[in-house]
PDB file of C-alpha atoms in Angstrom:
ATOM      1  CA  UNK Z1028     -17.441  -0.440 -24.199  1.00 47.00           C
ATOM      2  CA  UNK Z1029     -20.160  -2.293 -22.288  1.00 43.00           C
ATOM      3  CA  UNK Z1030     -23.139  -0.237 -21.054  1.00 42.00           C
ATOM      4  CA  UNK Z1031     -22.732   1.044 -17.528  1.00 46.00           C
ATOM      5  CA  UNK Z1032     -18.917   0.739 -17.630  1.00 45.00           C
ATOM      6  CA  UNK Z1033     -16.656   3.784 -17.592  1.00 48.00           C
ATOM      7  CA  UNK Z1034     -12.894   4.309 -17.648  1.00 53.00           C
ATOM      8  CA  UNK Z1035     -11.377   7.068 -15.537  1.00 54.00           C
ATOM      9  CA  UNK Z1036      -7.935   8.540 -16.300  1.00 50.00           C
ATOM     10  CA  UNK Z1037      -5.922  11.523 -15.212  1.00 49.00           C
ATOM     11  CA  UNK Z1038      -4.622  13.894 -17.895  1.00 50.00           C
ATOM     12  CA  UNK Z1039      -0.900  14.370 -18.505  1.00 47.00           C
ATOM     13  CA  UNK Z1040      -1.158  17.974 -17.292  1.00 47.00           C
ATOM     14  CA  UNK Z1041      -2.518  16.815 -13.942  1.00 45.00           C
ATOM     15  CA  UNK Z1042       0.390  14.413 -13.510  1.00 43.00           C
ATOM     16  CA  UNK Z1043       3.297  16.590 -14.666  1.00 43.00           C
ATOM     17  CA  UNK Z1044       3.218  19.594 -12.329  1.00 46.00           C
ATOM     18  CA  UNK Z1045       6.616  20.454 -10.817  1.00 73.00           C
ATOM     19  CA  UNK Z1046       4.955  21.305  -7.498  1.00 79.00           C
ATOM     20  CA  UNK Z1047       2.574  18.392  -7.421  1.00 89.00           C
ATOM     21  CA  UNK Z1048      -0.322  18.926  -5.021  1.00 91.00           C
ATOM     22  CA  UNK Z1049      -3.024  16.421  -4.134  1.00 92.00           C
ATOM     23  CA  UNK Z1050      -5.881  16.373  -6.652  1.00 91.00           C
ATOM     24  CA  UNK Z1051      -9.309  15.687  -5.156  1.00 93.00           C
ATOM     25  CA  UNK Z1052     -11.831  14.200  -7.559  1.00 93.00           C
ATOM     26  CA  UNK Z1053     -14.777  15.575  -5.572  1.00 95.00           C
ATOM     27  CA  UNK Z1054     -16.204  19.068  -6.206  1.00 95.00           C
ATOM     28  CA  UNK Z1055     -18.655  18.681  -3.318  1.00 96.00           C
ATOM     29  CA  UNK Z1056     -15.887  19.078  -0.742  1.00 94.00           C
ATOM     30  CA  UNK Z1057     -15.449  22.745  -1.688  1.00 92.00           C
ATOM     31  CA  UNK Z1058     -18.949  23.463  -0.381  1.00 94.00           C
ATOM     32  CA  UNK Z1059     -18.264  22.005   3.063  1.00 95.00           C
ATOM     33  CA  UNK Z1060     -17.431  24.412   5.896  1.00 95.00           C
ATOM     34  CA  UNK Z1061     -15.722  21.629   7.822  1.00 96.00           C
ATOM     35  CA  UNK Z1062     -14.444  18.187   6.880  1.00 97.00           C
ATOM     36  CA  UNK Z1063     -14.413  15.668   9.734  1.00 97.00           C
ATOM     37  CA  UNK Z1064     -12.309  12.591   9.029  1.00 96.00           C
ATOM     38  CA  UNK Z1065     -14.373  10.248  11.179  1.00 94.00           C
ATOM     39  CA  UNK Z1066     -12.129   7.188  11.061  1.00 94.00           C
ATOM     40  CA  UNK Z1067      -9.058   9.279  12.001  1.00 95.00           C
ATOM     41  CA  UNK Z1068     -10.899  11.382  14.618  1.00 94.00           C
ATOM     42  CA  UNK Z1069      -9.404  14.492  12.969  1.00 96.00           C
ATOM     43  CA  UNK Z1070     -11.281  17.472  11.553  1.00 97.00           C
ATOM     44  CA  UNK Z1071     -10.476  20.721   9.770  1.00 96.00           C
ATOM     45  CA  UNK Z1072     -12.571  22.566  12.374  1.00 96.00           C
ATOM     46  CA  UNK Z1073     -10.654  21.152  15.329  1.00 95.00           C
ATOM     47  CA  UNK Z1074      -7.139  20.559  13.989  1.00 96.00           C
ATOM     48  CA  UNK Z1075      -4.642  22.718  12.075  1.00 97.00           C
ATOM     49  CA  UNK Z1076      -3.805  20.301   9.262  1.00 97.00           C
ATOM     50  CA  UNK Z1077      -1.081  22.452   7.572  1.00 97.00           C
ATOM     51  CA  UNK Z1078       0.744  22.826  10.897  1.00 97.00           C
ATOM     52  CA  UNK Z1079       0.383  19.172  11.851  1.00 97.00           C
ATOM     53  CA  UNK Z1080       1.051  17.562   8.475  1.00 97.00           C
ATOM     54  CA  UNK Z1081       2.207  20.230   6.005  1.00 97.00           C
ATOM     55  CA  UNK Z1082       5.816  19.021   5.984  1.00 97.00           C
ATOM     56  CA  UNK Z1083       4.936  15.423   5.091  1.00 98.00           C
ATOM     57  CA  UNK Z1084       6.615  14.102   1.927  1.00 98.00           C
ATOM     58  CA  UNK Z1085       6.487  10.346   2.479  1.00 98.00           C
ATOM     59  CA  UNK Z1086       3.548   8.257   3.646  1.00 98.00           C
ATOM     60  CA  UNK Z1087       3.906   4.549   4.401  1.00 97.00           C
ATOM     61  CA  UNK Z1088       0.794   2.455   4.911  1.00 96.00           C
ATOM     62  CA  UNK Z1089       0.439  -1.104   6.179  1.00 90.00           C
ATOM     63  CA  UNK Z1090      -1.909  -3.479   7.907  1.00 80.00           C
ATOM     64  CA  UNK Z1091      -0.389  -3.890  11.357  1.00 81.00           C
ATOM     65  CA  UNK Z1092      -0.231  -1.015  13.900  1.00 85.00           C
ATOM     66  CA  UNK Z1093       2.722  -2.614  15.696  1.00 86.00           C
ATOM     67  CA  UNK Z1094       4.590  -2.927  12.392  1.00 88.00           C
ATOM     68  CA  UNK Z1095       3.864   0.667  11.404  1.00 91.00           C
ATOM     69  CA  UNK Z1096       4.861   1.985  14.839  1.00 92.00           C
ATOM     70  CA  UNK Z1097       8.080  -0.024  14.599  1.00 91.00           C
ATOM     71  CA  UNK Z1098       8.655   1.489  11.163  1.00 94.00           C
ATOM     72  CA  UNK Z1099       8.286   5.074  12.401  1.00 96.00           C
ATOM     73  CA  UNK Z1100      10.762   4.330  15.224  1.00 94.00           C
ATOM     74  CA  UNK Z1101      13.153   2.763  12.703  1.00 94.00           C
ATOM     75  CA  UNK Z1102      12.965   5.669  10.246  1.00 96.00           C
ATOM     76  CA  UNK Z1103      13.344   8.197  13.095  1.00 96.00           C
ATOM     77  CA  UNK Z1104      16.658   6.614  14.047  1.00 95.00           C
ATOM     78  CA  UNK Z1105      17.744   6.343  10.424  1.00 94.00           C
ATOM     79  CA  UNK Z1106      17.056  10.056   9.861  1.00 95.00           C
ATOM     80  CA  UNK Z1107      18.588  11.103  13.177  1.00 94.00           C
ATOM     81  CA  UNK Z1108      15.244  12.363  14.471  1.00 94.00           C
ATOM     82  CA  UNK Z1109      14.850  10.028  17.433  1.00 89.00           C
ATOM     83  CA  UNK Z1110      16.516   7.395  19.570  1.00 83.00           C
ATOM     84  CA  UNK Z1111      15.575   3.945  20.885  1.00 80.00           C
ATOM     85  CA  UNK Z1112      13.902   5.433  23.981  1.00 85.00           C
ATOM     86  CA  UNK Z1113      11.660   7.833  22.070  1.00 92.00           C
ATOM     87  CA  UNK Z1114       7.920   7.297  22.084  1.00 91.00           C
ATOM     88  CA  UNK Z1115       5.717   8.038  19.094  1.00 93.00           C
ATOM     89  CA  UNK Z1116       2.109   8.695  20.094  1.00 93.00           C
ATOM     90  CA  UNK Z1117      -0.782   7.552  17.956  1.00 93.00           C
ATOM     91  CA  UNK Z1118      -2.177  10.697  16.304  1.00 95.00           C
ATOM     92  CA  UNK Z1119      -5.506   8.894  15.865  1.00 92.00           C
ATOM     93  CA  UNK Z1120      -5.781   7.860  19.518  1.00 88.00           C
ATOM     94  CA  UNK Z1121      -9.319   9.264  19.592  1.00 87.00           C
ATOM     95  CA  UNK Z1122     -10.592   6.404  17.441  1.00 84.00           C
ATOM     96  CA  UNK Z1123     -10.312   2.627  17.410  1.00 81.00           C
ATOM     97  CA  UNK Z1124     -10.332   2.434  13.602  1.00 85.00           C
ATOM     98  CA  UNK Z1125      -6.805   3.273  12.435  1.00 92.00           C
ATOM     99  CA  UNK Z1126      -3.436   4.274  13.871  1.00 92.00           C
ATOM    100  CA  UNK Z1127      -1.110   7.022  12.650  1.00 95.00           C
ATOM    101  CA  UNK Z1128       2.434   8.019  13.607  1.00 96.00           C
ATOM    102  CA  UNK Z1129       4.659  10.842  12.394  1.00 97.00           C
ATOM    103  CA  UNK Z1130       8.283  11.877  12.565  1.00 96.00           C
ATOM    104  CA  UNK Z1131       9.620  14.755  10.459  1.00 95.00           C
ATOM    105  CA  UNK Z1132       8.523  14.379   6.818  1.00 97.00           C
ATOM    106  CA  UNK Z1133       7.361  10.760   7.265  1.00 97.00           C
ATOM    107  CA  UNK Z1134       3.827   9.657   8.107  1.00 95.00           C
ATOM    108  CA  UNK Z1135       3.093   6.024   8.976  1.00 96.00           C
ATOM    109  CA  UNK Z1136      -0.516   4.768   8.868  1.00 94.00           C
ATOM    110  CA  UNK Z1137      -1.910   1.341   9.724  1.00 92.00           C
ATOM    111  CA  UNK Z1138      -5.161  -0.167   8.489  1.00 81.00           C
ATOM    112  CA  UNK Z1139      -6.118  -1.056  12.068  1.00 66.00           C
ATOM    113  CA  UNK Z1140      -5.864   0.624  15.472  1.00 50.00           C
ATOM    114  CA  UNK Z1141      -5.328  -2.205  17.955  1.00 50.00           C
ATOM    115  CA  UNK Z1142      -1.772  -3.485  18.278  1.00 46.00           C
ATOM    116  CA  UNK Z1143      -3.279  -6.984  18.341  1.00 46.00           C
ATOM    117  CA  UNK Z1144      -5.270  -6.548  15.130  1.00 49.00           C
ATOM    118  CA  UNK Z1145      -4.393  -6.409  11.450  1.00 50.00           C
ATOM    119  CA  UNK Z1146      -6.517  -4.597   8.880  1.00 58.00           C
ATOM    120  CA  UNK Z1147      -6.903  -6.598   5.690  1.00 75.00           C
ATOM    121  CA  UNK Z1148      -8.472  -6.201   2.293  1.00 86.00           C
ATOM    122  CA  UNK Z1149      -9.827  -3.574  -0.061  1.00 92.00           C
ATOM    123  CA  UNK Z1150     -12.596  -2.173   2.194  1.00 90.00           C
ATOM    124  CA  UNK Z1151     -10.219  -1.454   5.091  1.00 89.00           C
ATOM    125  CA  UNK Z1152      -7.566   0.301   3.019  1.00 93.00           C
ATOM    126  CA  UNK Z1153     -10.113   2.088   0.809  1.00 94.00           C
ATOM    127  CA  UNK Z1154     -11.758   3.868   3.752  1.00 94.00           C
ATOM    128  CA  UNK Z1155      -8.364   4.810   5.145  1.00 94.00           C
ATOM    129  CA  UNK Z1156      -7.132   6.146   1.774  1.00 96.00           C
ATOM    130  CA  UNK Z1157     -10.175   8.376   1.269  1.00 97.00           C
ATOM    131  CA  UNK Z1158      -9.445  10.122   4.555  1.00 96.00           C
ATOM    132  CA  UNK Z1159      -5.657  10.060   4.168  1.00 97.00           C
ATOM    133  CA  UNK Z1160      -5.830  11.725   0.744  1.00 97.00           C
ATOM    134  CA  UNK Z1161      -8.181  14.392   2.110  1.00 97.00           C
ATOM    135  CA  UNK Z1162      -5.861  14.925   5.080  1.00 97.00           C
ATOM    136  CA  UNK Z1163      -2.887  15.515   2.754  1.00 97.00           C
ATOM    137  CA  UNK Z1164      -4.995  17.880   0.634  1.00 97.00           C
ATOM    138  CA  UNK Z1165      -6.195  19.927   3.614  1.00 97.00           C
ATOM    139  CA  UNK Z1166      -2.589  20.059   4.888  1.00 97.00           C
ATOM    140  CA  UNK Z1167      -1.526  21.540   1.516  1.00 96.00           C
ATOM    141  CA  UNK Z1168       1.133  18.841   1.105  1.00 97.00           C
ATOM    142  CA  UNK Z1169       3.010  18.656  -2.191  1.00 96.00           C
ATOM    143  CA  UNK Z1170       5.245  16.155  -3.984  1.00 96.00           C
ATOM    144  CA  UNK Z1171       3.962  13.287  -1.867  1.00 97.00           C
ATOM    145  CA  UNK Z1172       5.121   9.691  -2.245  1.00 98.00           C
ATOM    146  CA  UNK Z1173       2.876   6.991  -0.773  1.00 98.00           C
ATOM    147  CA  UNK Z1174       4.228   3.469  -0.353  1.00 98.00           C
ATOM    148  CA  UNK Z1175       2.327   0.423   0.834  1.00 97.00           C
ATOM    149  CA  UNK Z1176       4.587  -1.967   2.735  1.00 96.00           C
ATOM    150  CA  UNK Z1177       3.457  -5.391   3.809  1.00 94.00           C
ATOM    151  CA  UNK Z1178       3.475  -9.129   3.351  1.00 95.00           C
ATOM    152  CA  UNK Z1179       2.249 -11.362   0.555  1.00 97.00           C
ATOM    153  CA  UNK Z1180       2.312 -14.844  -0.914  1.00 97.00           C
ATOM    154  CA  UNK Z1181       4.947 -15.325  -3.599  1.00 98.00           C
ATOM    155  CA  UNK Z1182       4.692 -17.192  -6.885  1.00 98.00           C
ATOM    156  CA  UNK Z1183       7.918 -18.793  -8.081  1.00 97.00           C
ATOM    157  CA  UNK Z1184      10.056 -16.865  -5.592  1.00 98.00           C
ATOM    158  CA  UNK Z1185      12.021 -17.970  -2.556  1.00 97.00           C
ATOM    159  CA  UNK Z1186      10.327 -16.955   0.724  1.00 97.00           C
ATOM    160  CA  UNK Z1187      11.715 -13.648   1.932  1.00 98.00           C
ATOM    161  CA  UNK Z1188      11.953 -12.168  -1.554  1.00 98.00           C
ATOM    162  CA  UNK Z1189      10.667  -8.610  -1.882  1.00 98.00           C
ATOM    163  CA  UNK Z1190       8.349  -7.662  -4.758  1.00 98.00           C
ATOM    164  CA  UNK Z1191       8.091  -4.090  -6.037  1.00 98.00           C
ATOM    165  CA  UNK Z1192       4.795  -3.944  -7.906  1.00 98.00           C
ATOM    166  CA  UNK Z1193       4.768  -2.935 -11.566  1.00 97.00           C
ATOM    167  CA  UNK Z1194       1.002  -3.270 -11.947  1.00 97.00           C
ATOM    168  CA  UNK Z1195      -1.695  -4.506  -9.636  1.00 98.00           C
ATOM    169  CA  UNK Z1196      -3.857  -7.014 -11.490  1.00 98.00           C
ATOM    170  CA  UNK Z1197      -7.165  -8.638 -10.610  1.00 97.00           C
ATOM    171  CA  UNK Z1198      -7.822 -12.365 -10.294  1.00 97.00           C
ATOM    172  CA  UNK Z1199      -8.125 -12.608 -14.105  1.00 97.00           C
ATOM    173  CA  UNK Z1200      -4.721 -10.882 -14.491  1.00 98.00           C
ATOM    174  CA  UNK Z1201      -6.153  -7.607 -15.829  1.00 97.00           C
ATOM    175  CA  UNK Z1202      -4.516  -4.343 -14.591  1.00 97.00           C
ATOM    176  CA  UNK Z1203      -7.729  -2.793 -13.360  1.00 97.00           C
ATOM    177  CA  UNK Z1204      -9.854  -2.158 -10.294  1.00 97.00           C
ATOM    178  CA  UNK Z1205     -13.617  -2.573 -10.611  1.00 97.00           C
ATOM    179  CA  UNK Z1206     -16.034  -0.836  -8.307  1.00 95.00           C
ATOM    180  CA  UNK Z1207     -19.797  -0.456  -8.480  1.00 96.00           C
ATOM    181  CA  UNK Z1208     -20.766   3.216  -8.053  1.00 97.00           C
ATOM    182  CA  UNK Z1209     -24.475   4.136  -8.119  1.00 98.00           C
ATOM    183  CA  UNK Z1210     -25.251   0.756  -9.646  1.00 98.00           C
ATOM    184  CA  UNK Z1211     -22.729   1.107 -12.478  1.00 98.00           C
ATOM    185  CA  UNK Z1212     -19.411  -0.684 -12.849  1.00 97.00           C
ATOM    186  CA  UNK Z1213     -16.495   1.739 -12.893  1.00 97.00           C
ATOM    187  CA  UNK Z1214     -13.087   0.522 -14.091  1.00 98.00           C
ATOM    188  CA  UNK Z1215      -9.968   2.306 -12.876  1.00 97.00           C
ATOM    189  CA  UNK Z1216      -6.322   1.900 -13.848  1.00 96.00           C
ATOM    190  CA  UNK Z1217      -3.980   0.160 -11.413  1.00 97.00           C
ATOM    191  CA  UNK Z1218      -0.648   1.194 -12.921  1.00 94.00           C
ATOM    192  CA  UNK Z1219       1.972   2.370 -10.449  1.00 96.00           C
ATOM    193  CA  UNK Z1220       4.758   4.918 -10.927  1.00 97.00           C
ATOM    194  CA  UNK Z1221       7.362   3.223 -13.142  1.00 97.00           C
ATOM    195  CA  UNK Z1222      10.213   5.562 -12.225  1.00 98.00           C
ATOM    196  CA  UNK Z1223       9.538   5.147  -8.505  1.00 98.00           C
ATOM    197  CA  UNK Z1224       9.655   1.353  -8.899  1.00 98.00           C
ATOM    198  CA  UNK Z1225      13.024   1.645 -10.668  1.00 98.00           C
ATOM    199  CA  UNK Z1226      14.384   3.897  -7.906  1.00 98.00           C
ATOM    200  CA  UNK Z1227      13.287   1.411  -5.259  1.00 98.00           C
ATOM    201  CA  UNK Z1228      14.902  -1.420  -7.226  1.00 98.00           C
ATOM    202  CA  UNK Z1229      18.153   0.529  -7.389  1.00 98.00           C
ATOM    203  CA  UNK Z1230      17.981   1.075  -3.624  1.00 98.00           C
ATOM    204  CA  UNK Z1231      17.647  -2.673  -3.098  1.00 98.00           C
ATOM    205  CA  UNK Z1232      20.736  -3.264  -5.229  1.00 98.00           C
ATOM    206  CA  UNK Z1233      22.658  -0.721  -3.159  1.00 98.00           C
ATOM    207  CA  UNK Z1234      21.781  -2.250   0.215  1.00 97.00           C
ATOM    208  CA  UNK Z1235      22.229  -5.755  -1.269  1.00 97.00           C
ATOM    209  CA  UNK Z1236      20.665  -7.673   1.618  1.00 97.00           C
ATOM    210  CA  UNK Z1237      17.837  -9.698   0.022  1.00 98.00           C
ATOM    211  CA  UNK Z1238      16.398 -10.757  -3.304  1.00 98.00           C
ATOM    212  CA  UNK Z1239      14.147  -8.100  -4.858  1.00 98.00           C
ATOM    213  CA  UNK Z1240      12.204  -8.203  -8.126  1.00 98.00           C
ATOM    214  CA  UNK Z1241       9.818  -5.941 -10.010  1.00 98.00           C
ATOM    215  CA  UNK Z1242       6.673  -7.803 -11.045  1.00 98.00           C
ATOM    216  CA  UNK Z1243       2.909  -7.711 -11.142  1.00 98.00           C
ATOM    217  CA  UNK Z1244       0.923  -8.193  -7.944  1.00 98.00           C
ATOM    218  CA  UNK Z1245      -2.413 -10.005  -8.006  1.00 98.00           C
ATOM    219  CA  UNK Z1246      -4.957  -8.389  -5.705  1.00 98.00           C
ATOM    220  CA  UNK Z1247      -7.791 -10.682  -4.627  1.00 96.00           C
ATOM    221  CA  UNK Z1248     -11.009 -10.276  -2.658  1.00 94.00           C
ATOM    222  CA  UNK Z1249     -10.350 -13.307  -0.468  1.00 93.00           C
ATOM    223  CA  UNK Z1250      -7.462 -15.077   1.267  1.00 94.00           C
ATOM    224  CA  UNK Z1251      -8.593 -18.642   0.551  1.00 95.00           C
ATOM    225  CA  UNK Z1252     -10.599 -19.516  -2.584  1.00 96.00           C
ATOM    226  CA  UNK Z1253      -9.736 -16.213  -4.245  1.00 96.00           C
ATOM    227  CA  UNK Z1254      -6.044 -17.087  -3.998  1.00 96.00           C
ATOM    228  CA  UNK Z1255      -6.456 -20.735  -4.977  1.00 96.00           C
ATOM    229  CA  UNK Z1256      -5.715 -22.185  -1.552  1.00 96.00           C
ATOM    230  CA  UNK Z1257      -6.555 -25.782  -0.685  1.00 96.00           C
ATOM    231  CA  UNK Z1258      -6.806 -25.250   3.077  1.00 95.00           C
ATOM    232  CA  UNK Z1259      -9.933 -23.115   3.492  1.00 96.00           C
ATOM    233  CA  UNK Z1260     -13.285 -24.208   4.897  1.00 97.00           C
ATOM    234  CA  UNK Z1261     -14.578 -24.411   1.305  1.00 97.00           C
ATOM    235  CA  UNK Z1262     -12.581 -25.713  -1.671  1.00 97.00           C
ATOM    236  CA  UNK Z1263     -14.304 -27.198  -4.744  1.00 97.00           C
ATOM    237  CA  UNK Z1264     -11.233 -27.558  -6.971  1.00 97.00           C
ATOM    238  CA  UNK Z1265      -8.253 -29.901  -6.910  1.00 98.00           C
ATOM    239  CA  UNK Z1266      -4.517 -29.341  -6.539  1.00 97.00           C
ATOM    240  CA  UNK Z1267      -3.877 -29.721 -10.262  1.00 97.00           C
ATOM    241  CA  UNK Z1268      -6.374 -26.940 -11.030  1.00 98.00           C
ATOM    242  CA  UNK Z1269      -4.839 -24.748  -8.356  1.00 98.00           C
ATOM    243  CA  UNK Z1270      -1.311 -25.168  -9.721  1.00 98.00           C
ATOM    244  CA  UNK Z1271      -2.475 -24.562 -13.287  1.00 98.00           C
ATOM    245  CA  UNK Z1272      -4.048 -21.251 -12.195  1.00 98.00           C
ATOM    246  CA  UNK Z1273      -0.970 -20.117 -10.274  1.00 98.00           C
ATOM    247  CA  UNK Z1274       1.307 -21.021 -13.199  1.00 98.00           C
ATOM    248  CA  UNK Z1275      -0.941 -18.999 -15.508  1.00 98.00           C
ATOM    249  CA  UNK Z1276      -0.592 -16.108 -13.083  1.00 98.00           C
ATOM    250  CA  UNK Z1277       3.203 -16.493 -13.113  1.00 98.00           C
ATOM    251  CA  UNK Z1278       3.295 -16.627 -16.931  1.00 98.00           C
ATOM    252  CA  UNK Z1279       1.295 -13.385 -17.041  1.00 98.00           C
ATOM    253  CA  UNK Z1280       3.934 -11.639 -14.925  1.00 98.00           C
ATOM    254  CA  UNK Z1281       2.427 -12.056 -11.443  1.00 98.00           C
ATOM    255  CA  UNK Z1282       5.042 -12.581  -8.735  1.00 98.00           C
ATOM    256  CA  UNK Z1283       2.966 -12.194  -5.575  1.00 98.00           C
ATOM    257  CA  UNK Z1284      -0.588 -12.104  -4.208  1.00 98.00           C
ATOM    258  CA  UNK Z1285      -2.175  -9.807  -1.624  1.00 97.00           C
ATOM    259  CA  UNK Z1286      -5.495  -8.027  -1.026  1.00 95.00           C
ATOM    260  CA  UNK Z1287      -5.010  -4.239  -1.083  1.00 95.00           C
ATOM    261  CA  UNK Z1288      -2.867  -3.116  -4.023  1.00 97.00           C
ATOM    262  CA  UNK Z1289      -5.581  -2.585  -6.649  1.00 97.00           C
ATOM    263  CA  UNK Z1290      -7.628   0.044  -4.833  1.00 97.00           C
ATOM    264  CA  UNK Z1291      -4.402   1.574  -3.492  1.00 97.00           C
ATOM    265  CA  UNK Z1292      -3.045   2.054  -7.015  1.00 98.00           C
ATOM    266  CA  UNK Z1293      -6.389   3.250  -8.415  1.00 97.00           C
ATOM    267  CA  UNK Z1294      -6.957   5.882  -5.725  1.00 97.00           C
ATOM    268  CA  UNK Z1295      -3.390   7.196  -5.873  1.00 97.00           C
ATOM    269  CA  UNK Z1296      -3.667   7.473  -9.673  1.00 95.00           C
ATOM    270  CA  UNK Z1297      -6.850   9.519  -9.457  1.00 95.00           C
ATOM    271  CA  UNK Z1298      -5.331  11.770  -6.798  1.00 96.00           C
ATOM    272  CA  UNK Z1299      -2.134  12.468  -8.734  1.00 94.00           C
ATOM    273  CA  UNK Z1300       0.119  10.872  -6.121  1.00 96.00           C
ATOM    274  CA  UNK Z1301       3.302   8.902  -6.820  1.00 97.00           C
ATOM    275  CA  UNK Z1302       2.778   5.473  -5.326  1.00 98.00           C
ATOM    276  CA  UNK Z1303       4.475   2.116  -4.920  1.00 98.00           C
ATOM    277  CA  UNK Z1304       3.740  -1.257  -3.353  1.00 98.00           C
ATOM    278  CA  UNK Z1305       6.609  -3.101  -1.662  1.00 98.00           C
ATOM    279  CA  UNK Z1306       5.729  -6.479  -0.126  1.00 98.00           C
ATOM    280  CA  UNK Z1307       7.825  -9.357   1.146  1.00 98.00           C
ATOM    281  CA  UNK Z1308       6.780 -12.896   0.245  1.00 98.00           C
ATOM    282  CA  UNK Z1309       6.271 -15.246   3.196  1.00 98.00           C
ATOM    283  CA  UNK Z1310       6.052 -18.442   1.127  1.00 97.00           C
ATOM    284  CA  UNK Z1311       6.135 -19.769  -2.425  1.00 97.00           C
ATOM    285  CA  UNK Z1312       2.529 -20.644  -3.304  1.00 97.00           C
ATOM    286  CA  UNK Z1313       3.681 -23.147  -5.919  1.00 97.00           C
ATOM    287  CA  UNK Z1314       5.021 -25.243  -3.028  1.00 96.00           C
ATOM    288  CA  UNK Z1315       2.165 -24.953  -0.522  1.00 94.00           C
ATOM    289  CA  UNK Z1316      -0.500 -22.847   1.147  1.00 96.00           C
ATOM    290  CA  UNK Z1317       0.544 -22.654   4.792  1.00 94.00           C
ATOM    291  CA  UNK Z1318       3.395 -20.622   6.229  1.00 93.00           C
ATOM    292  CA  UNK Z1319       5.979 -22.891   7.847  1.00 90.00           C
ATOM    293  CA  UNK Z1320       8.825 -20.471   8.674  1.00 94.00           C
ATOM    294  CA  UNK Z1321       9.592 -19.771  12.336  1.00 95.00           C
ATOM    295  CA  UNK Z1322       8.387 -16.630  14.104  1.00 95.00           C
ATOM    296  CA  UNK Z1323      11.901 -15.155  14.144  1.00 97.00           C
ATOM    297  CA  UNK Z1324      12.385 -15.783  10.421  1.00 97.00           C
ATOM    298  CA  UNK Z1325       9.000 -14.228   9.604  1.00 96.00           C
ATOM    299  CA  UNK Z1326       9.840 -11.211  11.755  1.00 94.00           C
ATOM    300  CA  UNK Z1327      13.066 -10.681   9.808  1.00 97.00           C
ATOM    301  CA  UNK Z1328      11.188 -11.073   6.508  1.00 97.00           C
ATOM    302  CA  UNK Z1329       8.670  -8.410   7.572  1.00 94.00           C
ATOM    303  CA  UNK Z1330      11.488  -5.962   8.252  1.00 96.00           C
ATOM    304  CA  UNK Z1331      12.783  -6.187   4.684  1.00 98.00           C
ATOM    305  CA  UNK Z1332      10.243  -3.797   3.073  1.00 97.00           C
ATOM    306  CA  UNK Z1333      10.884  -1.393   5.963  1.00 96.00           C
ATOM    307  CA  UNK Z1334      14.638  -1.506   5.340  1.00 97.00           C
ATOM    308  CA  UNK Z1335      14.209  -0.929   1.617  1.00 98.00           C
ATOM    309  CA  UNK Z1336      11.727   1.924   1.969  1.00 98.00           C
ATOM    310  CA  UNK Z1337      13.725   3.419   4.833  1.00 97.00           C
ATOM    311  CA  UNK Z1338      16.848   3.483   2.663  1.00 98.00           C
ATOM    312  CA  UNK Z1339      14.849   5.032  -0.198  1.00 98.00           C
ATOM    313  CA  UNK Z1340      13.583   7.813   2.088  1.00 98.00           C
ATOM    314  CA  UNK Z1341      17.099   8.488   3.420  1.00 97.00           C
ATOM    315  CA  UNK Z1342      18.491   8.610  -0.114  1.00 98.00           C
ATOM    316  CA  UNK Z1343      15.676  10.911  -1.292  1.00 97.00           C
ATOM    317  CA  UNK Z1344      16.479  13.294   1.583  1.00 97.00           C
ATOM    318  CA  UNK Z1345      20.213  13.197   0.807  1.00 95.00           C
ATOM    319  CA  UNK Z1346      21.102  11.401   4.036  1.00 92.00           C
ATOM    320  CA  UNK Z1347      22.816   8.331   2.531  1.00 85.00           C
TER     321      UNK Z1347
END
């Protein structure tokens, strides 16, 4: 192994507990009298986390506050916990960083606070996940399932197809997340829960409303050059090179591209949490770079991961 590079894995014992609690990989937290989650505007000294969040079993995270608020309203109706006129206040209203909504055992978190904004990329979701995982730990939650729902660019799939991620891979198609910690490169696994992916796939077959596949998801650091687009402000490669790269990605098992899944998978792995990524594809990148579908079509596409995950939650709770 190269100097300054380390691999971090969880042991089988840590992953096989029947009552699976959150595992924090930080001994320093035990020494703190109070933990203030700055970006959520929530603290253990000011809020009763077990009372507020102790019943949570499912957490869904996404980029758009409006989408995540719509999801919590949708799942409330599906579970019989709310009607169309119900309002769901933002639990993180004291901050302009993130938004959070809750109904029953379901928590919905967006990687942005403004309804007109959309959080994107590894830094945004990484900060949120650090505080979300600590929140679930302080709330003494157990047997948690965290699912990222969102949009993506497809490779070799019809627009509107839903991809359940097998592995998140980097831009060289390796299933790993690299981060520099104290000047050293740390490599973390980006595998996701295989059984959970199969259960989600079975749910899609049961609702039978749209094409769904299990495949690898490429997580990039950029929307334009990093994803081989030709329409950015800077592009120093040609269309033939772009298509060759995307076909190599397809041949390696990649079926869609987004910008959050790698750190999401890595952090959930280290925390002992079952996790999945479910994203709809808005276009086929082998056929172009710009989204041409109408607003109404795109809106329906964006509801597909919500429908799938909503059905999965209902089925898990025995309400199907």
